[in-house]
Amino acid sequence: MTISHRLREQVRKRASSLCEYCHSSERISSVRFTIDHVHPQSLGGADDFDNLALVECQEQKCG
């Protein structure tokens, strides 16, 4: 399922345009951050507000 533009903007607003893992600011970045699944789709994660995060880094997937 594709994540709608509206849902992407709701996630950005919730995060105050900060990466939800490392807290870098999207406002000072040269690129827009991605919207990523907290619980991966491959493991049953849904395309819903509570399972999406604004992400600049891949810190949450390391270690």
Short mmCIF file of C-alpha atoms in Angstrom, two decimals:
data_model
loop_
_atom_site.label_atom_id
_atom_site.label_comp_id
_atom_site.label_asym_id
_atom_site.label_seq_id
_atom_site.Cartn_x
_atom_site.Cartn_y
_atom_site.Cartn_z
CA MET A 1 0.00 0.00 0.00
CA THR A 2 1.23 3.50 -0.82
CA ILE A 3 1.45 6.05 1.99
CA SER A 4 -0.65 9.08 1.07
CA HIS A 5 0.76 12.60 0.88
CA ARG A 6 -1.64 13.65 3.63
CA LEU A 7 -0.44 10.89 5.98
CA ARG A 8 3.20 11.76 5.23
CA GLU A 9 2.54 15.39 6.17
CA GLN A 10 0.77 14.32 9.39
CA VAL A 11 3.86 12.30 10.37
CA ARG A 12 6.11 15.31 9.59
CA LYS A 13 3.90 17.55 11.71
CA ARG A 14 3.92 15.10 14.64
CA ALA A 15 7.72 14.95 14.47
CA SER A 16 8.07 18.75 14.22
CA SER A 17 10.27 18.08 11.16
CA LEU A 18 12.85 16.29 13.32
CA CYS A 19 14.20 12.80 12.74
CA GLU A 20 12.32 10.71 15.27
CA TYR A 21 15.48 8.73 16.09
CA CYS A 22 18.42 11.16 16.12
CA HIS A 23 16.46 14.47 16.29
CA SER A 24 18.26 16.09 13.33
CA SER A 25 16.23 18.91 11.82
CA GLU A 26 14.75 18.45 8.37
CA ARG A 27 14.52 22.25 8.10
CA ILE A 28 18.31 22.63 7.86
CA SER A 29 18.87 19.59 5.66
CA SER A 30 19.35 19.83 1.90
CA VAL A 31 17.00 16.87 1.39
CA ARG A 32 13.61 15.90 2.73
CA PHE A 33 13.69 13.09 5.25
CA THR A 34 11.98 9.82 4.50
CA ILE A 35 8.92 8.31 6.09
CA ASP A 36 9.83 4.82 7.27
CA HIS A 37 8.03 1.98 8.99
CA VAL A 38 8.86 1.48 12.67
CA HIS A 39 7.79 -2.17 12.44
CA PRO A 40 8.82 -3.34 8.93
CA GLN A 41 6.16 -4.27 6.41
CA SER A 42 8.02 -7.53 5.82
CA LEU A 43 7.25 -8.44 9.44
CA GLY A 44 3.60 -7.40 9.27
CA GLY A 45 3.96 -3.66 9.92
CA ALA A 46 1.08 -1.52 8.68
CA ASP A 47 1.01 1.73 6.69
CA ASP A 48 -0.65 3.63 9.53
CA PHE A 49 0.20 6.76 11.51
CA ASP A 50 1.42 4.89 14.60
CA ASN A 51 3.79 2.70 12.59
CA LEU A 52 5.45 5.49 10.59
CA ALA A 53 8.37 7.70 11.57
CA LEU A 54 10.15 10.65 10.00
CA VAL A 55 13.72 9.42 9.51
CA GLU A 56 16.99 11.07 8.48
CA CYS A 57 19.33 8.40 9.77
CA GLN A 58 19.20 4.65 9.89
CA GLU A 59 20.23 4.62 13.56
CA GLN A 60 17.13 2.68 14.60
CA LYS A 61 18.14 -0.21 12.34
CA CYS A 62 21.72 -0.50 13.58
CA GLY A 63 23.02 -2.70 16.35
#
